[in-house]
CSV table of C-alpha atoms and ligand atoms in Angstrom, one decimal:
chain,number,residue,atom,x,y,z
W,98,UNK,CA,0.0,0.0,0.0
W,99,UNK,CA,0.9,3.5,-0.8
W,100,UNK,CA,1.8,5.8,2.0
W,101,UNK,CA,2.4,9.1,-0.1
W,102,UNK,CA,0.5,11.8,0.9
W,103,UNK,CA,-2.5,13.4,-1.2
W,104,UNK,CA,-3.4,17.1,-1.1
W,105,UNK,CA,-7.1,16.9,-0.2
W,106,UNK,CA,-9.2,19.1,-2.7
W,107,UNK,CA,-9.5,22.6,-2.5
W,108,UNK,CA,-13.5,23.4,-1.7
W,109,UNK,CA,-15.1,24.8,-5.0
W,110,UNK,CA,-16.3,27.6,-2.4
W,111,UNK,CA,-12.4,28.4,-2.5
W,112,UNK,CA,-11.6,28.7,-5.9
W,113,UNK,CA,-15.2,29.6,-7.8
W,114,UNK,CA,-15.2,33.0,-8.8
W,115,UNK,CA,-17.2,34.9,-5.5
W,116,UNK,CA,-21.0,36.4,-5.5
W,117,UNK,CA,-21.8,39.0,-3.0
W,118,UNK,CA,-25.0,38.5,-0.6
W,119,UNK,CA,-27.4,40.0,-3.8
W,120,UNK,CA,-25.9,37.6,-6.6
W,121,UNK,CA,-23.4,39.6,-8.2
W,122,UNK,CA,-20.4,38.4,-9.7
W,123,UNK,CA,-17.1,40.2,-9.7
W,124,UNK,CA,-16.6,41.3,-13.5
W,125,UNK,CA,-14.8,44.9,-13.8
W,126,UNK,CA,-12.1,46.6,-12.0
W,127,UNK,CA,-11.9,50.2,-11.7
W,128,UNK,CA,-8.3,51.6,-11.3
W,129,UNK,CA,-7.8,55.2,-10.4
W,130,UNK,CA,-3.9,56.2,-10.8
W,131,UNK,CA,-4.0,59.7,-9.4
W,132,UNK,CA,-6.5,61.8,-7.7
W,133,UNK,CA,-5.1,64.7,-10.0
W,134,UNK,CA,-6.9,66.5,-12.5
W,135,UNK,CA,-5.8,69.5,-14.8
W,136,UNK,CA,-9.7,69.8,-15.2
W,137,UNK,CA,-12.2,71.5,-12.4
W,138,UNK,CA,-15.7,70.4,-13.5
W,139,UNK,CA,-17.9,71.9,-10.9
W,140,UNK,CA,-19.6,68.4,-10.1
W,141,UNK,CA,-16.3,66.1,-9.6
W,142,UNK,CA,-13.6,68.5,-8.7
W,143,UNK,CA,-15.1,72.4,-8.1
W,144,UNK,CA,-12.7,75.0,-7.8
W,145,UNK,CA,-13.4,76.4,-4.0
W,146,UNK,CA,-12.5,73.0,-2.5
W,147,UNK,CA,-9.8,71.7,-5.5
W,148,UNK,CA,-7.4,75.0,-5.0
W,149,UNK,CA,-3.6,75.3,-4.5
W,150,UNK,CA,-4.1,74.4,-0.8
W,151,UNK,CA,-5.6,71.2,-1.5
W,152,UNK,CA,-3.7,68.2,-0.1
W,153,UNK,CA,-3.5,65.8,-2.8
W,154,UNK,CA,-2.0,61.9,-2.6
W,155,UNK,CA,1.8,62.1,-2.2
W,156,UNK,CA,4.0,60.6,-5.1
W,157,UNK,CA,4.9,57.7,-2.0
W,158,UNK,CA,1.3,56.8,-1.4
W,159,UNK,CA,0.6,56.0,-4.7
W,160,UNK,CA,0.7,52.3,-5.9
W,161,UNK,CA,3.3,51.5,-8.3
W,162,UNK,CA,3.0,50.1,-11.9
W,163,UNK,CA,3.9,46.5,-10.2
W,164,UNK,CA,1.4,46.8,-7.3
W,165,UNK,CA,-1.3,48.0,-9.8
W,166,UNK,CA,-0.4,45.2,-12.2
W,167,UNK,CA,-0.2,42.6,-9.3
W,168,UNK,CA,-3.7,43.3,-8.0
W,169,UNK,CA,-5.0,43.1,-11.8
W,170,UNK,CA,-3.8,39.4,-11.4
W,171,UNK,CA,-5.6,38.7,-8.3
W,172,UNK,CA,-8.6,40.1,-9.5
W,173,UNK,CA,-8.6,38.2,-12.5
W,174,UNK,CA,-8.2,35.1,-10.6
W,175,UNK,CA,-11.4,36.4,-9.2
W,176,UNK,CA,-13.6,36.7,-12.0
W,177,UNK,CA,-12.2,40.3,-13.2
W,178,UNK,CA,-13.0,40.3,-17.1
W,179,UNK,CA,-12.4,44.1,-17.7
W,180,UNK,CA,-10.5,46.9,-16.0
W,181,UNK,CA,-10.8,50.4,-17.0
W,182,UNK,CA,-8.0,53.3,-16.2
W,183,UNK,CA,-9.5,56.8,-14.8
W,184,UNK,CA,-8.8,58.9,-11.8
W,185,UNK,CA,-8.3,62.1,-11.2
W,186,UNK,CA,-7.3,62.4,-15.3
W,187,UNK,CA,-5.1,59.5,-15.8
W,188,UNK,CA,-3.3,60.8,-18.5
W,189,UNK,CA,-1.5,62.9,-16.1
W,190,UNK,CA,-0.1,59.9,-14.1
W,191,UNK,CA,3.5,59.8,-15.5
W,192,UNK,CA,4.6,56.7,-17.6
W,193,UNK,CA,0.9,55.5,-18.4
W,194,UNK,CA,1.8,53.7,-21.7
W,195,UNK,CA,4.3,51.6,-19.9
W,196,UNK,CA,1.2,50.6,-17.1
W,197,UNK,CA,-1.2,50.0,-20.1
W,198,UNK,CA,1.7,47.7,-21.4
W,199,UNK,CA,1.9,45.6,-18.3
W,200,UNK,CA,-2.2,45.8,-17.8
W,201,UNK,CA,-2.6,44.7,-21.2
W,202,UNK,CA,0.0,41.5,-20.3
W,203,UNK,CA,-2.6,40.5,-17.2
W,204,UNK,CA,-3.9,36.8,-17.8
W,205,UNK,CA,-7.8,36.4,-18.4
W,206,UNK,CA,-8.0,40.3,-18.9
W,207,UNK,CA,-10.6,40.6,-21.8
W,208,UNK,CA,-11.1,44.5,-21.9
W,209,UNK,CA,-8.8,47.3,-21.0
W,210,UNK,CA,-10.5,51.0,-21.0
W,211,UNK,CA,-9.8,54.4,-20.3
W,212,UNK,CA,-11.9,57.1,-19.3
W,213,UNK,CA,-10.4,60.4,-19.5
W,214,UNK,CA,-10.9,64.0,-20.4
W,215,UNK,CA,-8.9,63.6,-23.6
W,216,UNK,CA,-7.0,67.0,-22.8
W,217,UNK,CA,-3.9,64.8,-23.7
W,218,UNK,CA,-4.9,62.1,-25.9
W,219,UNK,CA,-3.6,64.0,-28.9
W,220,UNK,CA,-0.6,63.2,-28.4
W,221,UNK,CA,-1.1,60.0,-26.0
W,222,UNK,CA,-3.4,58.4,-28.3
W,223,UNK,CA,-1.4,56.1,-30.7
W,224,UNK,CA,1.2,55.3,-27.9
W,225,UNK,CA,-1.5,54.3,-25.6
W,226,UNK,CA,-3.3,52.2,-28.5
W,227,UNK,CA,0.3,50.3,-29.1
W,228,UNK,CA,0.4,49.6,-25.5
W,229,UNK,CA,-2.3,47.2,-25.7
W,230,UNK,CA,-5.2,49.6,-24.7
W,231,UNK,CA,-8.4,49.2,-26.4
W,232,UNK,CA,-10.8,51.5,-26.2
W,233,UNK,CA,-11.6,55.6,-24.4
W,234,UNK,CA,-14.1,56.7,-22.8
W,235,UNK,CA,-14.2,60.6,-23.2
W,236,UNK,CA,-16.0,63.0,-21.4
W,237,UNK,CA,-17.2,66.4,-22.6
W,238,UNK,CA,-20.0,68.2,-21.6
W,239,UNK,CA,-20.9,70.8,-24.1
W,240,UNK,CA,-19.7,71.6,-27.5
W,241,UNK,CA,-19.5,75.4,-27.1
W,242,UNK,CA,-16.9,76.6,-25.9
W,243,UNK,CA,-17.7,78.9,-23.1
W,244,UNK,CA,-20.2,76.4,-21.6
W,245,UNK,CA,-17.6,74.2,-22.0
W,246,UNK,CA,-15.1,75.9,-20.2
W,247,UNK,CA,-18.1,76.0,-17.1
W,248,UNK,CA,-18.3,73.1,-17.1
W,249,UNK,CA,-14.9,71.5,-16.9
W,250,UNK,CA,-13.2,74.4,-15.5
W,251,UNK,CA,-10.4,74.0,-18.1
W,252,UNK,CA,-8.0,76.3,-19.0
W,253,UNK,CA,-8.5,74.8,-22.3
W,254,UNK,CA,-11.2,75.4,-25.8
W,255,UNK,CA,-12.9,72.8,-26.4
W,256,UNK,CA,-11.4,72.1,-29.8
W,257,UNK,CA,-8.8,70.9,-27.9
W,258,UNK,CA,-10.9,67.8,-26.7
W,259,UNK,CA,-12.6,67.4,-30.1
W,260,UNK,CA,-9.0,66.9,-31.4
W,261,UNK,CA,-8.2,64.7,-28.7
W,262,UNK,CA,-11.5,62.4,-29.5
W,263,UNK,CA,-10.4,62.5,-32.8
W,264,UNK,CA,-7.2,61.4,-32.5
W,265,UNK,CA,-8.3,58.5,-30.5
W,266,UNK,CA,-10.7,57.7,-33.4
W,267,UNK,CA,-7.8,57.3,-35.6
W,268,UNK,CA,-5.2,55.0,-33.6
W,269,UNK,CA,-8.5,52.9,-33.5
W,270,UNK,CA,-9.8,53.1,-29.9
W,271,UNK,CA,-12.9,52.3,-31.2
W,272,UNK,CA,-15.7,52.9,-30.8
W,273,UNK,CA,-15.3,56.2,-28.9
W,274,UNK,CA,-17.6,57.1,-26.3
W,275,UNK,CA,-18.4,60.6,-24.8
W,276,UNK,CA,-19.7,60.9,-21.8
W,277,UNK,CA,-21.7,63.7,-21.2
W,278,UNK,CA,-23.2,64.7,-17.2
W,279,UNK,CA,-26.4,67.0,-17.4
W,280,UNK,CA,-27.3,69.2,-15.2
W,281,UNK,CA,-30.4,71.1,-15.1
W,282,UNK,CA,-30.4,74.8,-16.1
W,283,UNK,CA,-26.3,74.5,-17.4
W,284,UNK,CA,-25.8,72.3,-20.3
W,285,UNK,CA,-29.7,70.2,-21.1
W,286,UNK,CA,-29.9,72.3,-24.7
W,287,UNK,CA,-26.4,71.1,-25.7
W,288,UNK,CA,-27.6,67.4,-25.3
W,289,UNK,CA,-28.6,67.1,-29.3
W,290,UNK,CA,-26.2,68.9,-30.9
W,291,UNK,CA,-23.8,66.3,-29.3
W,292,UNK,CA,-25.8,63.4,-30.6
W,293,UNK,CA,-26.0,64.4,-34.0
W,294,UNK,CA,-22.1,65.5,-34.0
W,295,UNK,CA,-21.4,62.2,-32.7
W,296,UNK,CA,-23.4,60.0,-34.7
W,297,UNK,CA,-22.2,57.1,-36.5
W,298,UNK,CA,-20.4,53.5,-36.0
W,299,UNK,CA,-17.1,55.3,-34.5
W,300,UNK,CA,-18.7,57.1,-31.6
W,301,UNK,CA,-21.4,56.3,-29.1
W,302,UNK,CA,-22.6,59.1,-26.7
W,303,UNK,CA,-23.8,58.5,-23.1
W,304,UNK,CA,-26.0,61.0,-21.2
W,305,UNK,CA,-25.3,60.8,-17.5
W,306,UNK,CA,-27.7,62.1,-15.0
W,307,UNK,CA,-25.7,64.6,-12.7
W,308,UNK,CA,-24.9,62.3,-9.0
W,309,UNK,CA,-24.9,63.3,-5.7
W,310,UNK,CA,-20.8,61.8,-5.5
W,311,UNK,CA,-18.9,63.1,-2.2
W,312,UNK,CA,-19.9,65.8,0.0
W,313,UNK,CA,-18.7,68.8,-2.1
W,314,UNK,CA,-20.0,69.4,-5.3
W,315,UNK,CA,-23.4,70.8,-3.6
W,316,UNK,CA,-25.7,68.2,-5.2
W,317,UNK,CA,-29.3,68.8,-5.1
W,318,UNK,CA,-32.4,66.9,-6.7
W,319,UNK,CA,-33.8,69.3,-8.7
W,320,UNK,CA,-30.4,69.9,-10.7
W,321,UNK,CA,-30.8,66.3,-12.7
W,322,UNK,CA,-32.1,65.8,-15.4
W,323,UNK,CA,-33.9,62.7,-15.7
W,324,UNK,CA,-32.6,60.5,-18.6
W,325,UNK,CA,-36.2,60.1,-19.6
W,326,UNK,CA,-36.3,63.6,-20.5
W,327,UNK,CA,-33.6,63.6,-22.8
W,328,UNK,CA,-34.5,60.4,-24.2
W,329,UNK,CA,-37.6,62.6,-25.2
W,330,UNK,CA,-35.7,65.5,-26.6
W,331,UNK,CA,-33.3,63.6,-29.0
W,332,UNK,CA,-36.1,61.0,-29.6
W,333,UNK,CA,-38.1,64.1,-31.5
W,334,UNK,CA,-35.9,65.1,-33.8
W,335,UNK,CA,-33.8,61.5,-34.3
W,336,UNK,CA,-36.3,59.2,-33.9
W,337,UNK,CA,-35.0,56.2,-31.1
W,338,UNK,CA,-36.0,52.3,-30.8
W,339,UNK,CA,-34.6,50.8,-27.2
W,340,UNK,CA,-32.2,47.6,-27.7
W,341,UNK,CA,-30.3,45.1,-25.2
W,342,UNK,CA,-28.0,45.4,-22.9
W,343,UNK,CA,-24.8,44.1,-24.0
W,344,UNK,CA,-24.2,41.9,-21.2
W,345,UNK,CA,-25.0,42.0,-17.5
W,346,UNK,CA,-24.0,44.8,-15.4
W,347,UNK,CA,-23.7,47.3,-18.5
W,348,UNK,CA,-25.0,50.5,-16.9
W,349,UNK,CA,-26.2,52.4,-19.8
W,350,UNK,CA,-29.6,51.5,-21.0
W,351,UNK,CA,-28.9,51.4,-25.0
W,352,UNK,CA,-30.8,53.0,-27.8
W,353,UNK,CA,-30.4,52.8,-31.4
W,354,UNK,CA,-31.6,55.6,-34.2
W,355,UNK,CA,-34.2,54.3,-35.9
W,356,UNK,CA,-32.1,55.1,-39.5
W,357,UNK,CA,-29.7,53.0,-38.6
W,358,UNK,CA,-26.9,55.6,-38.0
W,359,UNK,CA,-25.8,54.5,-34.8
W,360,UNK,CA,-26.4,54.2,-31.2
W,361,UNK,CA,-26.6,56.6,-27.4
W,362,UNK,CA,-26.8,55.4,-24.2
W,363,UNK,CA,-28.2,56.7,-21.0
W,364,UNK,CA,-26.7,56.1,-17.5
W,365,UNK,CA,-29.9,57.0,-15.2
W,366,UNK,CA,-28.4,56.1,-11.9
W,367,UNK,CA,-30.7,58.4,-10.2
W,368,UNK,CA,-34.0,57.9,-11.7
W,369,UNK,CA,-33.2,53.9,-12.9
W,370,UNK,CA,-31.0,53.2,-10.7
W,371,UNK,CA,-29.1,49.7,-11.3
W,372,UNK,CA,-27.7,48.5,-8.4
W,373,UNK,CA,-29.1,44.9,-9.2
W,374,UNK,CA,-26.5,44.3,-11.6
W,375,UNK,CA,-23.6,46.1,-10.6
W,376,UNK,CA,-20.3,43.9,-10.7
W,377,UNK,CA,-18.0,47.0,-10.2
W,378,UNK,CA,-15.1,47.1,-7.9
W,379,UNK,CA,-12.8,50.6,-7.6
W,380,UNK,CA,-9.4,50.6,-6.8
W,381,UNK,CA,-7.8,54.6,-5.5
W,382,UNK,CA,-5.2,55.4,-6.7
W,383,UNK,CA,-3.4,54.8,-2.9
W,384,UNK,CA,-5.0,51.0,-3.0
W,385,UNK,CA,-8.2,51.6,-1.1
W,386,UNK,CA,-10.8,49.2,-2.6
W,387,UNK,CA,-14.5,50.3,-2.9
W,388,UNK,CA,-17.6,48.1,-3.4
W,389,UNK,CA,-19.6,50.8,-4.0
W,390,UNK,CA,-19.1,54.2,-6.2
W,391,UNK,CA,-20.8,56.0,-3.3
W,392,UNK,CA,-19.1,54.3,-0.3
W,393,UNK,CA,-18.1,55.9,2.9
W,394,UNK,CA,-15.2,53.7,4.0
W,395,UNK,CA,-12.3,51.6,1.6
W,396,UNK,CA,-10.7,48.5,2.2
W,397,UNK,CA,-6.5,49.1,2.5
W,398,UNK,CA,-5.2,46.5,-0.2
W,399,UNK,CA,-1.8,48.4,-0.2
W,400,UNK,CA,-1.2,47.7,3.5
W,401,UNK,CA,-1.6,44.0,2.4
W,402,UNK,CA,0.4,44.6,-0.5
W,403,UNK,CA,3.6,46.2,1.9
W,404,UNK,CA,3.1,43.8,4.4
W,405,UNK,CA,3.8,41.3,2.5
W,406,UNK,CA,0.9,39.2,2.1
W,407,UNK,CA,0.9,36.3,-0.5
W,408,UNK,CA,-1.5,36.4,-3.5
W,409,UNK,CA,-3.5,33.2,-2.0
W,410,UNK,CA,-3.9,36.0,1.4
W,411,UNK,CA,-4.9,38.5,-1.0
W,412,UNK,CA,-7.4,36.5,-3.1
W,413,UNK,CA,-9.0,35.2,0.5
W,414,UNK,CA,-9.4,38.5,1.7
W,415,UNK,CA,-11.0,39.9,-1.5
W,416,UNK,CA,-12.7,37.0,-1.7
W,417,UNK,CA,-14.6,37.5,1.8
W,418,UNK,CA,-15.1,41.2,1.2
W,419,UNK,CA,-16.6,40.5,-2.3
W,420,UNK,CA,-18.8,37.7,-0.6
W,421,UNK,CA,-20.3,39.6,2.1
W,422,UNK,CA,-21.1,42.6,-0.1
W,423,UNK,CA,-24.3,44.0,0.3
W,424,UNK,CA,-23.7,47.9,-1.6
W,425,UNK,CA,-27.2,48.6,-3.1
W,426,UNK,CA,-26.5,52.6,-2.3
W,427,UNK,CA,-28.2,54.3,-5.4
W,428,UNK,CA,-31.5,52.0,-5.1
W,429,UNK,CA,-31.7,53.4,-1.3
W,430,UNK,CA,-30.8,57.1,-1.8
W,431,UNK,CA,-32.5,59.8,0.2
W,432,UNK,CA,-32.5,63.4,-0.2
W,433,UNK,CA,-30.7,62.4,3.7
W,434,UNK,CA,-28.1,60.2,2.4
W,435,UNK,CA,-27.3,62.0,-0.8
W,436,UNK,CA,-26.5,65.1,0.8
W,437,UNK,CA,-25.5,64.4,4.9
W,438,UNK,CA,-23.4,61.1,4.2
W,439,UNK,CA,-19.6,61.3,4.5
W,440,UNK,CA,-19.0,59.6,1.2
W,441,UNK,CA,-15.4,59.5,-0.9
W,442,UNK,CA,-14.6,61.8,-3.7
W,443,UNK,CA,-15.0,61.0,-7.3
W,444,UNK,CA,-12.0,62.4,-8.1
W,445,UNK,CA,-10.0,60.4,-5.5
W,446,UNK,CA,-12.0,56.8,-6.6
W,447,UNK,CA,-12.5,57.0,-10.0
W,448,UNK,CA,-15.7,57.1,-11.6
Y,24,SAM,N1,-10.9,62.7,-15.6
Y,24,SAM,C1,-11.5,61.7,-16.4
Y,24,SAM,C2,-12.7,62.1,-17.0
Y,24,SAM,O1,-13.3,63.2,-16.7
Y,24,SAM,O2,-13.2,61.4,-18.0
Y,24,SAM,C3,-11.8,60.4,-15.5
Y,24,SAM,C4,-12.3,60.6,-14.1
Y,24,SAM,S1,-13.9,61.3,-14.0
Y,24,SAM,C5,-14.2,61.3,-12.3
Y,24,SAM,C6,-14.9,59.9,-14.6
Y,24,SAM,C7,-16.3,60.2,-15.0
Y,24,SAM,O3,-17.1,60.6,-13.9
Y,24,SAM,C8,-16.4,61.4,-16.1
Y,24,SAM,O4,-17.1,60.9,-17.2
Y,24,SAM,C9,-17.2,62.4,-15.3
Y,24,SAM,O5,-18.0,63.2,-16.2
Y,24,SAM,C10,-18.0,61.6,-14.4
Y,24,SAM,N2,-18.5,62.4,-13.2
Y,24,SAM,C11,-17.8,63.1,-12.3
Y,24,SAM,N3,-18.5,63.6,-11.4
Y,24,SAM,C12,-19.8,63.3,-11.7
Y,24,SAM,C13,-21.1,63.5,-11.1
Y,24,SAM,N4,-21.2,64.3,-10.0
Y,24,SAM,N5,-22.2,63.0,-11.6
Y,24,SAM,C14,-22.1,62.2,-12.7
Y,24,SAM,N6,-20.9,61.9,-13.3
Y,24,SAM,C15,-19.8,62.5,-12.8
Y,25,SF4,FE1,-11.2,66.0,-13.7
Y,25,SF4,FE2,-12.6,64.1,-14.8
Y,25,SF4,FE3,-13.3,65.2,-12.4
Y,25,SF4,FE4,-13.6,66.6,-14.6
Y,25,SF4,S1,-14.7,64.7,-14.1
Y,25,SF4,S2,-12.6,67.3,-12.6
Y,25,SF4,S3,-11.9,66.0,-15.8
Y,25,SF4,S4,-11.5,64.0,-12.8
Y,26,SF4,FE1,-23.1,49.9,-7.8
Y,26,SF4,FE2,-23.2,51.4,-5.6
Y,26,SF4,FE3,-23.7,52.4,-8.0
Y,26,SF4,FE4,-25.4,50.7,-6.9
Y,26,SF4,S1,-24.9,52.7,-6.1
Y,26,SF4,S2,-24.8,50.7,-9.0
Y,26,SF4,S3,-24.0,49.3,-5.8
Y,26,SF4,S4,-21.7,51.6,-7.4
């Protein structure tokens, strides 16, 4: 008879990719790399709060490529199909090709995204693209340029985004798609002339009703616009015909034009909101994880990470916080909650 020894199996509870207490799976990593911006849109990032006194993340706090690109691994091991750069602009966050290289390496990895506000991507664009990165995410809120300016607080003309969309266009970061925030009374009248400039198999817009994110952008209910309502003005003059979600946990509801000239998406996470299928993670840029875009408190995965815990630690631990997650904020808001809680900046967790 035999005497060697036999590993007994690992329980399938240990190695199957984790649900959280409502069902959810774990399918897209967020990964902010700086909570910088050279922007100051009034809703993310205003101006009175953002100024030179502002105490952002020091250069040491910050993860490094390695630690980014390690955690991408984990993840992946849990389930993690897509990750998606933003920030703070992550264009700013020196040497970003060479992260997008080692992202882009990441086993299992189907999808890697950017969202940005394209101020660099003229010149960023093709270098980014060879890196392995697949498609942007741009976000500009008006095409004239003084509204423009108001609402991104950019030192900039807008032309200067426009060039950085199309730029991205041509390394092939296809399709391209704008994100546009409304809010009531600044920028509603600008949300068709955006459609029908960015109509067309290379682009799809995304209206996004304005959100009550942190504690300093002054939120208030009556400043969204409901996506229904702009779902009404576009449908008018560019007649609309709703169509699938993609796949599960896609936020924007999807619309087509009825002449076949493309498609526009609207991200109602006040009026609609979708918590039901939300199998986001976000990663700040100093390796706090949160399970929720509107979370109070983060999880320190860089403490873990300097401490020297293994990868198998790691996974366990992700594994049990993903399991016990029960984030379901934007289906429970209050007027209370959106404007009294204590919750994390957009700018600091990515959005
Ligand atoms: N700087 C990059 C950019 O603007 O694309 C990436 C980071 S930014 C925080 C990510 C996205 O969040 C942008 O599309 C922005 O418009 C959106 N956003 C920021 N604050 C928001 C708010 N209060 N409500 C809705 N969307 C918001
Ligand atoms: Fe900067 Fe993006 Fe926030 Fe605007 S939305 S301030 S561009 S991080
Ligand atoms: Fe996901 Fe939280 Fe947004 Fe709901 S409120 S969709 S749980 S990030």
């Amino acid at each position: 008879m035999s005497t060697e020894k036999t590993t007994p199996p690992t329980p399938a509870s240990e190695t199957a990719a984790p649900a959280d207490t409502l069902g959810r799976p774990l399918r897209d990593l967020r990964i902010s790399v700086t909570d910088r911006c050279n922007f100051r849109c009034p809703y993310c990032m205003p101006k009175e709060v953002f100024g030179r006194k502002y105490k952002f993340l020091p250069r040491s706090e910050l993860l490094t490529f390695e630690e980014i690109t390690r955690l991408a691994g984990i993840f992946s091991a849990l389930g993690v199909r897509k990750l998606r750069l933003t920030g703070g602009e992550p264009t700013i966050r020196r040497g970003l090709p060479k992260l997008v290289r080692m992202l882009s390496a990441v086993d299992g990895i189907e999808d890697l995204a950017m969202t940005t506000n394209a101020s660099r991507l003229t010149a960023m664009a093709p270098e980014l693209r060879q890196a392995g990165l697949r498609r942007v995410t741009v976000s500009l809120d008006s095409l004239d340029d003084a509204r423009f300016r108001e609402m991104s607080g950019a030192e900039f003309p807008v032309d200067l985004v426009l060039e950085g969309i199309e730029a991205a266009r041509r390394a092939g970061l296809l399709p391209v798609k704008i994100n546009v925030v409304v809010k009531r009374g600044v920028n509603e009248d600008d949300a068709l002339a955006i459609a029908r400039r960015f109509r067309g198999p290379d682009y799809i817009v995304r209206f996004i009703e304005y959100m009550d994110v942190g504690t300093t952008n002054g939120w208030r209910t009556d400043d969204v616009v409901p996506a229904a309502e702009i779902i009404d003005t576009i449908g008018r003059e560019l007649p609309l015909e709703a169509i699938d979600p993609n796949y599960r946990g896609e936020v924007a509801r999807r619309w087509r034009y009825a002449d076949g000239k493309g498609e526009v998406g609207f991200i109602a996470s006040v009026t609609e909101p979708f918590c039901g299928d939300c199998t986001r993670a976000r990663l700040s840029a100093d390796g706090q994880l949160y399970t929720c875009l509107f979370a109070v408190k983060g999880h320190d995965l860089r403490q873990l990470l300097r401490d020297g815990a293994s990868d198998e630690e790691i996974e366990a631990f992700l594994r049990g916080l993903w399991s016990r997650r029960t984030d379901r904020y934007s289906e429970q808001r209050t007027e209370k909650t959106a404007t009294r809680r204590h919750k994390v900046e957009m700018s600091y967790i990515g959005g």
